[in-house]
Short mmCIF file of C-alpha atoms and ligand atoms in Angstrom, two decimals:
data_model
loop_
_atom_site.label_atom_id
_atom_site.label_comp_id
_atom_site.label_asym_id
_atom_site.label_seq_id
_atom_site.Cartn_x
_atom_site.Cartn_y
_atom_site.Cartn_z
CA MET A 972 -6.98 -2.39 34.68
CA GLN A 973 -7.16 -4.45 31.53
CA LEU A 974 -4.56 -3.38 28.96
CA TYR A 975 -4.50 -6.39 26.77
CA ASN A 976 -6.96 -8.63 24.88
CA ASN A 977 -8.01 -11.58 27.04
CA LEU A 978 -10.45 -13.45 24.80
CA SER A 979 -9.60 -16.06 22.24
CA ALA A 980 -10.55 -15.52 18.70
CA LYS A 981 -13.11 -18.22 18.98
CA GLU A 982 -14.74 -16.75 22.08
CA ARG A 983 -14.75 -13.37 20.40
CA ALA A 984 -16.45 -14.73 17.22
CA ALA A 985 -19.14 -16.26 19.39
CA LEU A 986 -19.74 -12.93 21.16
CA ILE A 987 -20.06 -11.06 17.87
CA GLU A 988 -22.45 -13.62 16.63
CA GLN A 989 -24.46 -13.37 19.74
CA ALA A 990 -24.59 -9.60 19.73
CA GLY A 991 -26.00 -9.75 16.17
CA LYS A 992 -24.93 -6.17 15.52
CA ASP A 993 -23.50 -4.83 12.31
CA ARG A 994 -19.82 -3.83 12.57
CA LEU A 995 -18.04 -1.18 10.53
CA THR A 996 -14.56 -1.85 9.19
CA ILE A 997 -12.46 1.26 9.30
CA SER A 998 -8.88 2.18 8.49
CA PHE A 999 -6.99 5.40 9.13
CA TYR A 1000 -3.43 6.73 9.60
CA ALA A 1001 -1.81 9.90 10.73
CA TYR A 1002 1.78 11.03 11.02
CA ALA A 1003 2.31 12.91 14.22
CA LYS A 1004 4.82 13.45 16.96
CA ILE A 1005 3.99 11.14 19.89
CA GLY A 1006 6.23 11.67 22.82
CA ASN A 1007 5.42 8.45 24.68
CA PRO A 1008 3.89 5.88 22.37
CA LYS A 1009 3.52 3.37 25.26
CA ILE A 1010 1.30 5.70 27.23
CA PHE A 1011 -0.71 6.69 24.14
CA ARG A 1012 -1.13 3.04 23.32
CA ASN A 1013 -2.53 2.20 26.81
CA ASP A 1014 -4.96 5.19 26.61
CA LEU A 1015 -6.23 3.99 23.31
CA PHE A 1016 -6.63 0.44 24.56
CA LEU A 1017 -8.69 1.53 27.57
CA ALA A 1018 -10.88 3.84 25.47
CA TRP A 1019 -11.41 1.46 22.52
CA ASN A 1020 -11.84 -1.74 24.45
CA GLU A 1021 -14.70 -0.02 26.21
CA LEU A 1022 -16.25 0.65 22.75
CA ASP A 1023 -15.78 -2.92 21.63
CA VAL A 1024 -13.18 -1.97 18.97
CA LEU A 1025 -11.26 -4.84 17.46
CA GLY A 1026 -8.35 -4.61 15.11
CA ARG A 1027 -4.64 -4.22 14.42
CA ILE A 1028 -3.16 -0.93 15.29
CA TYR A 1029 0.41 0.31 15.20
CA VAL A 1030 1.57 3.20 17.27
CA ALA A 1031 4.98 4.83 17.01
CA HIS A 1032 6.86 8.04 17.76
CA GLU A 1033 5.89 9.02 14.18
CA GLY A 1034 2.15 8.39 14.40
CA ILE A 1035 -0.61 5.82 14.13
CA ASN A 1036 -1.77 3.32 11.54
CA ALA A 1037 -5.01 1.53 12.32
CA GLN A 1038 -7.27 -1.06 10.79
CA LEU A 1039 -10.22 -1.93 12.99
CA SER A 1040 -13.86 -2.84 13.32
CA LEU A 1041 -16.49 -1.62 15.71
CA PRO A 1042 -20.27 -1.95 16.24
CA ALA A 1043 -21.97 0.56 13.96
CA ASP A 1044 -23.89 1.91 16.92
CA GLN A 1045 -20.64 2.87 18.66
CA PHE A 1046 -19.41 4.89 15.77
CA GLU A 1047 -20.42 8.27 17.13
CA ALA A 1048 -18.64 7.64 20.47
CA PHE A 1049 -15.58 6.40 18.59
CA LYS A 1050 -15.53 9.50 16.38
CA ALA A 1051 -15.88 11.75 19.42
CA HIS A 1052 -12.87 9.98 21.01
CA LEU A 1053 -10.79 10.44 17.92
CA ASP A 1054 -11.77 14.13 17.77
CA SER A 1055 -10.61 14.54 21.37
CA ILE A 1056 -7.05 13.74 20.29
CA SER A 1057 -5.58 16.83 18.58
CA PHE A 1058 -3.82 15.12 15.63
CA LEU A 1059 -6.76 12.76 15.06
CA GLU A 1060 -9.41 15.46 14.89
CA ASN A 1061 -11.18 15.05 11.61
CA VAL A 1062 -8.74 12.40 10.42
CA ARG A 1063 -9.94 10.84 7.15
CA LEU A 1064 -11.53 7.49 7.92
CA ASN A 1065 -11.79 4.95 5.18
CA ILE A 1066 -14.82 2.90 5.84
CA ALA A 1067 -15.04 -0.41 3.95
CA VAL A 1068 -17.83 -0.84 1.53
CA GLU A 1069 -18.19 -4.56 2.16
CA HIS A 1070 -19.30 -5.53 5.58
CA ASP A 1071 -17.42 -8.24 7.41
CA ASN A 1072 -18.36 -8.63 11.12
CA PHE A 1073 -15.50 -11.03 11.66
CA ALA A 1074 -12.75 -8.96 10.00
CA PHE A 1075 -10.90 -8.72 13.29
CA LEU A 1076 -11.32 -10.89 16.44
CA LYS A 1077 -8.94 -9.19 18.81
CA LEU A 1078 -7.92 -5.71 19.76
CA LYS A 1079 -4.10 -5.55 19.25
CA ILE A 1080 -2.42 -2.25 19.62
CA LYS A 1081 1.33 -2.49 19.27
CA VAL A 1082 4.11 -0.04 19.80
CA ARG A 1083 6.51 -0.17 16.94
CA ASP A 1084 9.51 1.76 15.74
CA LYS A 1085 7.52 2.95 12.73
CA ILE A 1086 3.93 2.86 11.56
CA VAL A 1087 4.92 1.56 8.11
CA ALA A 1088 8.12 -0.38 7.40
CA ASP A 1089 9.41 2.13 4.82
CA GLY A 1090 13.20 1.55 5.23
CA LEU A 1091 13.59 5.31 5.74
CA ASN A 1092 15.83 5.59 8.74
CA ASP A 1093 16.22 9.31 8.78
CA ASP A 1094 14.71 11.12 11.66
CA THR A 1095 16.21 14.48 10.86
CA PHE A 1096 13.13 15.69 9.17
CA ASP A 1097 9.61 16.58 10.36
CA VAL A 1098 7.17 13.84 9.22
CA THR A 1099 4.24 16.16 9.99
CA ASP A 1100 5.46 18.81 7.58
CA ILE A 1101 3.69 17.25 4.55
CA GLY A 1102 2.84 18.43 1.10
CA VAL A 1103 -0.58 19.70 -0.06
CA HIS A 1104 -3.41 17.15 -0.08
CA VAL A 1105 -5.42 17.21 -3.32
CA ASP A 1106 -8.73 15.60 -4.00
CA ALA A 1107 -9.57 13.77 -7.26
CA GLU A 1108 -10.84 16.87 -9.06
CA ARG A 1109 -7.82 19.05 -8.20
CA PHE A 1110 -5.51 16.08 -8.98
CA ASN A 1111 -7.01 15.77 -12.46
CA GLU A 1112 -6.31 19.46 -13.07
CA LEU A 1113 -2.78 19.25 -11.70
CA ILE A 1114 -1.67 16.34 -13.76
CA GLU A 1115 -2.69 18.09 -16.96
CA ASP A 1116 -0.44 21.06 -16.06
CA GLU A 1117 2.67 20.96 -18.22
CA ASN A 1118 4.67 22.11 -15.20
CA THR A 1119 3.78 19.00 -13.32
CA VAL A 1120 5.83 15.85 -12.77
CA LEU A 1121 3.51 13.07 -11.72
CA VAL A 1122 5.28 10.29 -9.76
CA ASP A 1123 3.93 6.89 -8.81
CA MET A 1124 5.31 6.12 -5.31
CA ARG A 1125 4.55 2.42 -5.51
CA ASN A 1126 6.77 -0.52 -6.43
CA HIS A 1127 7.18 -1.64 -9.99
CA TYR A 1128 5.04 -4.79 -9.63
CA GLU A 1129 2.20 -2.48 -8.62
CA SER A 1130 2.51 0.19 -11.28
CA GLU A 1131 3.16 -2.34 -14.02
CA ILE A 1132 -0.44 -3.40 -14.19
CA GLY A 1133 -1.98 0.06 -13.67
CA HIS A 1134 -1.11 3.68 -13.18
CA PHE A 1135 -2.14 7.19 -13.98
CA LYS A 1136 -1.68 8.48 -17.48
CA ASN A 1137 1.69 10.21 -17.90
CA ALA A 1138 2.99 8.98 -14.50
CA VAL A 1139 6.62 8.34 -14.01
CA THR A 1140 6.80 4.81 -12.67
CA PRO A 1141 10.22 4.14 -11.01
CA ASP A 1142 11.40 0.56 -11.67
CA VAL A 1143 12.06 -0.15 -7.97
CA ASP A 1144 11.38 -2.90 -5.49
CA THR A 1145 11.10 -0.69 -2.47
CA PHE A 1146 9.75 2.72 -1.40
CA ARG A 1147 13.20 3.65 -0.10
CA GLU A 1148 14.90 3.16 -3.62
CA SER A 1149 12.23 5.34 -5.39
CA LEU A 1150 12.89 8.28 -2.98
CA ASP A 1151 16.51 8.67 -4.06
CA ILE A 1152 15.91 8.03 -7.78
CA ILE A 1153 13.21 10.73 -7.97
CA GLU A 1154 15.26 13.19 -6.02
CA GLU A 1155 18.31 12.65 -8.25
CA ASP A 1156 16.27 12.96 -11.46
CA LEU A 1157 14.38 16.06 -10.47
CA LYS A 1158 17.28 17.79 -8.61
CA ASP A 1159 17.33 20.71 -11.07
CA HIS A 1160 13.58 21.27 -10.78
CA LYS A 1161 13.05 21.46 -7.05
CA GLU A 1162 11.66 24.98 -7.30
CA ASP A 1163 10.03 25.27 -10.71
CA LYS A 1164 8.06 22.00 -11.09
CA ASN A 1165 5.07 20.67 -9.26
CA LEU A 1166 5.96 17.36 -7.78
CA VAL A 1167 2.70 15.41 -7.67
CA MET A 1168 2.65 11.99 -6.02
CA TYR A 1169 0.22 9.12 -5.47
CA CYS A 1170 0.14 5.67 -3.98
CA THR A 1171 -2.42 3.05 -3.11
CA GLY A 1172 -4.01 4.47 0.06
CA GLY A 1173 -2.03 7.72 0.53
CA ILE A 1174 0.23 6.72 3.48
CA ARG A 1175 3.45 6.35 1.55
CA CYS A 1176 2.97 9.79 0.04
CA GLU A 1177 2.55 11.32 3.45
CA LYS A 1178 6.04 10.34 4.36
CA ALA A 1179 7.54 11.01 0.92
CA SER A 1180 6.06 14.53 0.69
CA ALA A 1181 7.57 15.44 3.98
CA TYR A 1182 10.90 13.95 2.85
CA TYR A 1183 10.92 15.96 -0.40
CA LYS A 1184 9.95 19.19 1.34
CA HIS A 1185 12.90 18.56 3.65
CA LYS A 1186 15.04 18.03 0.62
CA GLY A 1187 14.09 21.43 -0.78
CA PHE A 1188 11.25 20.79 -3.10
CA LYS A 1189 8.93 23.77 -3.10
CA ASN A 1190 5.66 22.51 -4.74
CA VAL A 1191 4.82 19.16 -3.36
CA PHE A 1192 1.32 17.72 -3.68
CA GLN A 1193 -0.12 14.24 -2.91
CA LEU A 1194 -3.41 12.51 -3.79
CA GLU A 1195 -5.28 12.30 -0.55
CA GLY A 1196 -6.32 8.73 0.25
CA GLY A 1197 -4.50 7.46 -2.81
CA ILE A 1198 -5.89 5.58 -5.69
CA ILE A 1199 -8.58 3.89 -3.60
CA ASN A 1200 -10.10 7.20 -2.58
CA TYR A 1201 -9.63 8.65 -6.09
CA VAL A 1202 -11.65 5.81 -7.65
CA ARG A 1203 -14.49 6.39 -5.04
CA GLN A 1204 -14.61 10.13 -5.83
CA ILE A 1205 -14.58 9.51 -9.61
CA LYS A 1206 -17.64 7.30 -9.25
CA GLU A 1207 -19.47 9.58 -6.72
CA LYS A 1208 -18.86 12.86 -8.53
CA GLY A 1209 -18.86 11.63 -12.11
CA LEU A 1210 -15.38 12.85 -12.81
CA GLU A 1211 -13.14 11.80 -15.59
CA ASN A 1212 -11.08 8.74 -14.82
CA LYS A 1213 -7.40 9.15 -15.59
CA PHE A 1214 -6.19 5.85 -14.09
CA ILE A 1215 -5.48 3.17 -16.65
CA GLY A 1216 -5.56 -0.62 -15.84
CA LYS A 1217 -5.75 -2.26 -12.50
CA ASN A 1218 -5.05 -1.16 -8.93
CA PHE A 1219 -2.85 -3.59 -7.10
CA VAL A 1220 -4.26 -4.21 -3.65
CA PHE A 1221 -2.82 -6.10 -0.65
CA ASP A 1222 -5.58 -8.58 0.06
CA GLU A 1223 -6.54 -11.92 -1.57
CA ARG A 1224 -8.02 -10.15 -4.62
CA ARG A 1225 -4.51 -8.86 -5.56
CA SER A 1226 -5.98 -6.22 -7.84
CA GLU A 1227 -9.03 -4.17 -8.68
CA ARG A 1228 -9.87 -3.28 -12.33
CA ILE A 1229 -10.29 0.45 -12.77
CA SER A 1230 -10.22 0.79 -16.58
CA ASP A 1231 -10.60 -1.88 -19.29
CA ASP A 1232 -7.03 -1.31 -20.53
CA VAL A 1233 -4.62 -4.20 -20.10
CA ILE A 1234 -1.32 -2.42 -19.98
CA ALA A 1235 0.94 -5.26 -18.86
CA HIS A 1236 2.28 -8.40 -20.57
CA CYS A 1237 2.62 -12.03 -19.59
CA HIS A 1238 6.23 -12.42 -18.37
CA GLN A 1239 6.43 -15.69 -20.06
CA CYS A 1240 4.91 -15.29 -23.61
CA GLY A 1241 4.53 -11.51 -23.91
CA ASN A 1242 0.78 -11.53 -24.61
CA PRO A 1243 -1.30 -8.86 -22.91
CA ALA A 1244 -2.13 -9.93 -19.39
CA ASP A 1245 -2.31 -8.24 -16.00
CA LEU A 1246 -2.90 -10.97 -13.54
CA HIS A 1247 -0.31 -11.73 -10.89
CA THR A 1248 0.65 -15.28 -10.06
CA ASN A 1249 2.63 -16.38 -7.05
CA CYS A 1250 4.77 -19.13 -8.36
CA ALA A 1251 3.31 -22.45 -7.06
CA ASN A 1252 6.73 -23.77 -5.99
CA ASP A 1253 6.95 -23.14 -2.24
CA ALA A 1254 10.71 -22.58 -2.48
CA CYS A 1255 10.07 -19.69 -4.96
CA HIS A 1256 6.79 -17.78 -4.66
CA LEU A 1257 7.99 -15.34 -7.22
CA LEU A 1258 5.31 -12.78 -7.89
CA PHE A 1259 4.97 -12.28 -11.64
CA ILE A 1260 2.48 -11.68 -14.46
CA GLN A 1261 1.16 -14.83 -16.15
CA CYS A 1262 -1.56 -15.23 -18.70
CA GLU A 1263 -4.21 -17.90 -18.47
CA GLU A 1264 -2.64 -20.04 -21.11
CA CYS A 1265 0.86 -19.98 -19.63
CA LYS A 1266 -0.70 -20.65 -16.19
CA LYS A 1267 -2.16 -23.88 -17.43
CA LYS A 1268 0.91 -24.92 -19.44
CA MET A 1269 3.40 -24.03 -16.64
CA GLU A 1270 1.15 -25.29 -13.81
CA ALA A 1271 1.23 -21.81 -12.17
CA CYS A 1272 5.03 -21.91 -11.98
CA CYS A 1273 7.59 -19.29 -13.14
CA SER A 1274 9.96 -21.84 -14.76
CA THR A 1275 10.31 -25.43 -15.76
CA THR A 1276 12.65 -25.97 -12.84
CA CYS A 1277 9.90 -24.71 -10.48
CA MET A 1278 7.45 -26.92 -12.21
CA GLU A 1279 9.54 -30.01 -11.66
CA VAL A 1280 10.13 -29.19 -8.01
CA ASN A 1281 6.39 -28.54 -7.55
CA ARG A 1282 5.59 -32.05 -8.88
CA LEU A 1283 7.72 -33.79 -6.32
CA PRO A 1284 6.11 -35.19 -3.16
CA TYR A 1285 5.82 -32.53 -0.42
CA GLU A 1286 8.26 -34.22 1.95
CA GLU A 1287 10.80 -34.32 -0.78
CA GLN A 1288 10.38 -30.67 -1.55
CA LYS A 1289 10.76 -29.83 2.10
CA GLU A 1290 14.03 -31.71 2.24
CA MET A 1291 15.38 -29.79 -0.73
CA ARG A 1292 14.50 -26.51 0.92
CA LYS A 1293 16.55 -27.22 4.04
CA GLY A 1294 19.22 -24.64 4.67
CA GLN A 1295 18.03 -22.43 1.77
CA GLY A 1296 16.53 -19.80 4.04
CA ASN A 1297 13.34 -17.84 3.40
CA SER A 1298 11.94 -18.05 -0.10
CA ASN A 1299 11.74 -14.24 -0.30
CA ASP A 1300 15.52 -14.12 -0.10
CA ILE A 1301 15.92 -16.48 -3.09
CA PHE A 1302 13.99 -14.26 -5.53
CA LYS A 1303 13.00 -10.66 -5.41
CA LYS A 1304 9.40 -9.87 -6.16
CA GLY A 1305 8.76 -9.99 -9.91
CA ARG A 1306 12.47 -10.15 -10.81
CA ALA A 1307 14.07 -13.13 -12.30
CA GLY A 1308 16.37 -13.38 -15.33
CA HIS A 1309 14.42 -16.32 -16.84
CA LEU A 1310 11.28 -14.34 -17.51
CA PRO A 1311 11.77 -13.20 -21.14
CA PHE A 1312 9.19 -10.58 -21.11
CA LYS A 1313 9.85 -8.90 -17.82
CA GLN A 1314 10.89 -5.36 -18.71
CA ASP A 1315 14.52 -4.37 -18.20
CA LEU A 1316 15.49 -1.87 -15.59
CA ARG A 1317 14.47 1.49 -16.89
CA ASN A 1318 15.90 4.70 -15.79
CA ILE A 1319 13.11 7.02 -14.48
CA PHE A 1320 14.91 9.86 -16.29
CA ASP A 1321 14.29 8.14 -19.70
CA SER A 1322 10.64 7.95 -19.01
CA PHE A 1323 10.64 11.51 -17.80
CA GLU A 1324 12.36 12.63 -21.05
CA THR A 1325 9.78 10.62 -23.13
CA LEU A 1326 7.02 12.46 -21.28
CA LYS A 1327 8.41 15.83 -22.23
CA SER A 1328 8.98 14.95 -25.85
ZN1 ZN B 1324 1.65 -16.18 -21.30
ZN1 ZN B 1325 9.22 -20.18 -9.41
#
C-alpha cells in the first residue's frame, strides 16, 4: 500500500508533460471535527493518488485545508469522492482562473495541529458552529445597514492598501490580536449589532465567527470565500463594488487591484502609493509601502542603514548577520520607527466612533 509520494519533482513534471492533459488548480477548506486525522489522511492519500491529484494539503483535528491540482478529466471522480465525505459534501471549491499544469509536483498530505497557524490555542469552543455565510449581494446590503459593524479580519499591512468602505481595520500584526481587540470594543453590542466580517479567502472568518459566537455574539456573519470570491461575483453578476484599493494576496503578485483608488501612502515620503516592497537588505526584509521614486532613491531599502549594508559584498553581509537570528525577529512586518509616514497605532474604537459620527 503506497501512502507517500515516491516520485521526484522532475520525474513528475516529465509525466505531466507526457500526459499532455490540462490540469485544474483547486483550493478548498473546511472546519470539522476529525477524530483520527492520521487515518483520514491515509484514506485521502489512497483515493487521491489514484486520481493523480497533486498538492499541499493539511489535515488536523479541526479540519482540512487543501491546495491541489488534478487532471481536468478526473474532476467528476474527485468531486464524487469529496461528496462521499459528510463534511466535504458540496464544499465550496475555488478553481483557479489561470491554468498552471505544474503548480504542484507532489502529493503531500500532512497531519498538523491546526489547518491554519492562527495562534488561537483555545479548544473550548466548537469550530464548526460558525456564523452565517453571506454572498456578495447580501454582503452589500448588510454593510449598508446602520446596525452593522463591519470588521476586516486581516492584518494591518493587508488592509492598509485596500478594504471595504466603512470597515473597521484593526491595527494588528496577527489574527490573534484582532480577535481580542474587536471583542473588547464591541463588548456592549454583542446582542444588538450585526458583526460582519471578511478576510482574503474566507478561512480566517470561519474560525473567528465560531469564536465570537462562543463569546456570546448573537448576529455573526461572514463573507463567504472572502474578497477573492466577492470580486468574482461582482464581475459575474454586475453588482456594485464596495471594495476600495487593492487586495493583498499571498503569491508573487503581492496584490491585485480592485478599484482605482490609491488609499495608502509611501512610508518614506508620504505620497500616495500602494505597492509593497520587501527591504532589499537580507538582514531586514521589512515589508513596507514604497513609491517608485523612493524605491529608486533608496535602492529598494527601508533605511539608509539598510542601503549601506545592502551595498556591501555578500560575504561581508553574511558575516554581519551571524548570531542575529532570523530576520523576521529583527523587525515586525511593516513596523519600524524610522518610517515617518507609517501610521501610528490606532485604536479600533476610535475608528468605530468615527464611523458612527
Ligand atoms: Zn516615496
Ligand atoms: Zn531594511
